[in-house]
Amino acid sequence: MNHKSLATRIGDTDIRLLRIFKSVVECGGLSAAEVELNIGKSTISKHLSDLELRLDLKLCNRGPSGFSLTDDGEKVLRAAEELLISVSQFRTEVNEIKEQLVGTVRVALFDQCASNPESHLARAIHNFNEAAPAVQIELSLEPPNVIETMVIGGQLDIGIIALHRPSSSLQYSPLYGENMYLYCGKNHPLFDASETDLGPADINQFSYAGLNVNSPNLIVGQQLGFRRAAKVQNEQALAILILSGRYLAFLPDHLAQKFVERQIMKRILPNQIRYRTRFAAATRKQPGMSRVAKLFLDVLIQEHVQNVEGIFTEASI
């Protein structure tokens, strides 16, 4: 065993090799990582070999049969992710001491807010970038439970999630809302049904698709006694199930609008079955936010302040 391995001394070269290793894993292999890393496959392979040599561990299998992590590779990946987060936080704190607005702000959201007229996230990003052009923004879509866990754990600075069941470890700043309606697809038996012939009790006989994460969608479906025959983790998947003509599901009106206009999706009893969801920016209470994350939050709140309606955690039917 090489007792002078990376585990006892870590430098910039080692951190670079760990970043390359992490990128290869995220891309799913060496070939896919070429574009992301902007270096050739043979060079990437050499970097991985150098890292394995420095660690004195075999991290992955790579060859004609494909790319896969070894058990040791899985463990090193988790340790590398924690290390790289710590390095990023260290650099952010040092830059704050130097009063420079540089670093990274990590934001995740659940809803498909690009088409929501109440959401001003894009405008907030525009204004933030003007104020802090050197700060890199990492924006992703994640399930709400994952967002909460990552914000609490420090992997995310801000999570935009539905106000539903607040966590005692997070604080919430209300932003915008959306209206949720029940929809069916063109080939569904209810598509051509007259509303005068329907009541809420008639809906329960049909298959329902809902989110399988703790959310207003889950609670409303249970309250209405719907028979959930399919479950998903995002609204785009719900739209696909609705369009199949085999399921009913709730969607935001702004997301469903383009399908309704094409007459391939229809609201079901919109005056009787609907609810409204409010979204908020969630941040962890301790430790405090970095300067760049605080600036992003301030800009985000300012962009939505005219539309804030107050906080509530349960959807209304």
CSV table of C-alpha atoms in Angstrom, one decimal, residues 181 195 267-274 317:
chain,number,residue,atom,x,y,z
A,181,TYR,CA,-57.2,22.3,-12.6
A,195,GLU,CA,-70.5,19.3,-17.6
A,267,ARG,CA,-60.5,20.9,-18.0
A,268,ILE,CA,-62.9,18.8,-16.0
A,269,LEU,CA,-65.4,20.6,-13.8
A,270,PRO,CA,-63.2,23.7,-13.5
A,271,ASN,CA,-65.7,25.5,-11.3
A,272,GLN,CA,-65.8,22.7,-8.8
A,273,ILE,CA,-62.5,20.9,-8.9
A,274,ARG,CA,-59.5,23.2,-8.6
A,317,ILE,CA,-60.3,23.2,-3.2
